[in-house]
Amino acid sequence: MSEQPLLSVEDLEVHFPIERGLLFKRQVGAVRAVDGLNFTVNAGETLGLVGESGCGKSTTARAIIRLEDPTGGRVMFDGRDLADLSRTEMREARQDLQMIFQDPYASLNPRMTVLNLIGEPFRNYGIASGSELTERVCDLLEVVGLSASWRNRYPHEFSGGQRQRIGVARALALEPKMILCDEPVSALDVSIQAQVINLLQDLQNKLGLTYLFIAHDLAVVRHISDRVAVMYLGRIVEVAPANEIYTKPLHPYSVALLSAIPIPDPKLQRARKRIALEGEIPTPTMAYKGCRFVDRCPARIARCHDEDPPLVEHRPDHFAACWVTGEDGLPAGAMGV
Amino acid sequence: MERPSNRTPEGIVAASHGRRALQGESLSQDAWRRLKKNKMAMAGFWISVVMSLSALLADVISPYSPEEQQRWLGALPPLTEVLSLRNEMRFTVGERPTESEVPQACADALGDEESHELLFEVQDEAITPVRLVLDGDTVESIDLRPPGRGVVRPDALDVEEQDFLRIPDTGERVAVARIAKRDAAPDVLRGGEGRRVAVLELVRRSPEDRYRLTVGFSGDGTVSAIDRAGTDAGPSLTLKPGYVVDVVLDGNPLRHTHILGTDQEGRDSLSRLIYGGRISLLVGLTATLVSLLVGVLYGAFSGYMGGRIDGMMMRIVDVLYAIPYLFLVILLLVAFGRSIIILFVALGLVQWLTMARIVRGQVLGLKEKEFVDAAVTVGAGWWQVLTRHLIPNTLGVVVVYTTLTVPQVILQESFLAFIGLTVEMDGRPLESWGALVNYGREALGANGEFWWLLLWPSIAMSVTLFSLNFLGDGLRDALDPQQRGRT
Ligand SMILES: Nc1ncnc2c1ncn2[C@@H]1O[C@H](COP(=O)(O)OP(=O)(O)OP(=O)(O)O)[C@@H](O)[C@H]1O
Ligand SMILES: [Mg+2]
């Protein structure tokens, strides 16, 4: 990569303390929601971030935009370390970095009209007011494919997809460079998911936006992402260009995730063996000496228990954190197929 | 109301919509629509509105001043008709009657040489206020007898002492009359130097009653004027001792009715009820407002800040909770005087604790909602988050709790009034419903003769408390998000 990435997350750590005691709280442990996370997002591209529920995807996004304070690491955005900014500095920085939330029902204040919801960023930063504000909100509504005449309605009068469009319009209001999309479609019907994703893509083409696009399965991000990062228990286990991760996955976890995507061709689907991961999804409360995936990994070797695999560039632009895998992927039979 | 349903094709924008804004239905409009379907709550709502209006317009709708005493009326039961001194009727004083014209009953009395009697035969309308201006010595007796009953013995009456005349042989208070003592009487009633004024007001109990009033006086006193009360104009008559005059009253005297009766000081019960409601509701509303203002802000701030600050702020609330509040209120009232402001503050200071806890609990839940994060993301500071996002979303609960707090405060104030801690303003006591109930309880009498004095304020208070509670319950249902959109 020649140019400087727009967003560069380095060794990001978000640990939530676990406290006991009624009166005098003492810390008895920590939820390591994000634990040494590294990735970069270049300007104008979309990085898909996938992983199981609870692996720390939302926490990552929230830590980047400082809804959660990171306990370690750096978040370089546009030449500044966001993790280091004061609250007021961060407030200014958010003009360039916005977020779309997972739940279109919970992310809109039910007491505010669409006009006030989308107009709020203009008010907060003193950008527009009065009729100018109305005008700009109407423009935004039309940009996301909603009628400007609906501006005086309340969120509960809209469908999930329409609400998510309102959320998109709000995120666009400040004309940010980058938008963090935290599972923006997972609460929507499948038919509507595609529409919202198409909208996001159109906007990217028109406005040159950069996305971090979070999803919990690979199928959804395939469409929109330039590159895909696979996350497991607070860590990135594999990063690759989008088409490569679908065809030549390197990490056993990615292989297992991919096997869970249904293939439209029934013959192929039957021929393929689905790799069921054994064991529960582990809780991120304990510290790991070796690889986090080791307990559920069909390909594990002795080394995996003791040494933490680093994220290594096995192929150009294709990184994976695994002791077993190599340039040609996992050795045959490693996944027990 | 046209709503987009889930089936509305996404993203299809009718071009004809243009930029004309369609009005949406807010949550409160939705709640109001559902409240209207709840009969009990609406009854509560309208009764509360009527009560509030009557409290607000007390000066206009109250038929009498709540403080004006007409002590000679005494406690009159509801619907009693009274002829008042405000009577515009002109009395026609009859000519000196001839011997033969004197009614028989009077003739009997004439035999007594010691007293000179003035006899009024009140015709037709039995209730008549008459002002007698007597020159000379004391009025010795006032004799009042209903037709067909025995003559009241003059010595049975102690007019100087008693305000009310009773018929001694029955003990029944058929009518009341009063002799205004010279010093106590208002100027217009004062006869001037060396004169005695007797103001007599008779109350009719039934249309058939006809009363005969006999005034006896001694010495060489003369009746200098018998006229319409309140003025010295009109026909007057000077009598020499020994004369007997038959005063015929005609015309229709101005009658007024005390719909809910009067109390023992002759104050109109209805007026006192209306003004009492004003005090009760005012105390209820103001104390609730204090609690709203302090409680909502305190609770919301505490909940939003969380952590240490929240812990400390809530411990303060806990400590204040532990103080016996009634003790506190009584102490404040005793220490700083029984001013109504102190009462507002004292009751409000107690109420905000619960409000703060409720709002804090709400905010604790709300601040985890994504829309709060979304607001922070688009640049909202803590004040905006608090006032624009958190507090408006607690309003449902706050409204419900407020409608339930008002009756609670009214009840507490009533309790204070009941134990005698009435407040004052400009030195005058402000008598709330609680004070009226207390008065009614004291005045009830052994057999409950004066039942109306207790009944009216009790009903008014109960109805209001019920109404507000029904309204509060109805609002809680209407604002329940689970019920949203249902009919
Ligand atoms: N405020 C918090 N306090 C303590 N633990 C937290 C907190 N927020 C998240 N966690 C924990 O951190 C882990 C990661 O949570 P996160 O919400 O980031 O998962 P996710 O990948 O977004 O999952 P999903 O796909 O379900 O949205 C979870 O185990 C969660 O329980
Ligand atoms: Mg999430």
PDB file of N, CA and C and ligand atoms in Angstrom, chain A residues 54 57-59 102 182-183 214, ligand 2:
ATOM      1  N   GLY A  54     -20.855 -11.612  19.724  1.00  0.00           N
ATOM      2  CA  GLY A  54     -20.106 -11.520  20.970  1.00  0.00           C
ATOM      3  C   GLY A  54     -18.603 -11.496  20.797  1.00  0.00           C
ATOM      4  N   LYS A  57     -17.265  -7.078  17.758  1.00  0.00           N
ATOM      5  CA  LYS A  57     -17.345  -6.209  16.574  1.00  0.00           C
ATOM      6  C   LYS A  57     -17.906  -4.840  16.950  1.00  0.00           C
ATOM      7  N   SER A  58     -19.038  -4.858  17.651  1.00  0.00           N
ATOM      8  CA  SER A  58     -19.634  -3.578  18.039  1.00  0.00           C
ATOM      9  C   SER A  58     -18.689  -2.803  18.934  1.00  0.00           C
ATOM     10  N   THR A  59     -18.075  -3.510  19.854  1.00  0.00           N
ATOM     11  CA  THR A  59     -17.161  -2.843  20.781  1.00  0.00           C
ATOM     12  C   THR A  59     -16.020  -2.176  20.006  1.00  0.00           C
ATOM     13  N   GLN A 102     -26.878  -0.720  14.719  1.00  0.00           N
ATOM     14  CA  GLN A 102     -27.404  -2.048  14.428  1.00  0.00           C
ATOM     15  C   GLN A 102     -28.931  -2.088  14.415  1.00  0.00           C
ATOM     16  N   ASP A 182     -22.446  -0.592  11.837  1.00  0.00           N
ATOM     17  CA  ASP A 182     -22.486  -1.743  12.736  1.00  0.00           C
ATOM     18  C   ASP A 182     -23.707  -2.587  12.416  1.00  0.00           C
ATOM     19  N   GLU A 183     -23.493  -3.625  11.666  1.00  0.00           N
ATOM     20  CA  GLU A 183     -24.580  -4.514  11.255  1.00  0.00           C
ATOM     21  C   GLU A 183     -25.823  -3.726  10.865  1.00  0.00           C
ATOM     22  N   ILE A 214     -19.668  -3.843   9.361  1.00  0.00           N
ATOM     23  CA  ILE A 214     -19.668  -4.978  10.285  1.00  0.00           C
ATOM     24  C   ILE A 214     -20.837  -5.901   9.988  1.00  0.00           C
TER      25      ILE A 214
HETATM   26 MG    MG C   2     -22.880  -5.916  17.806  1.00  0.00          MG
END
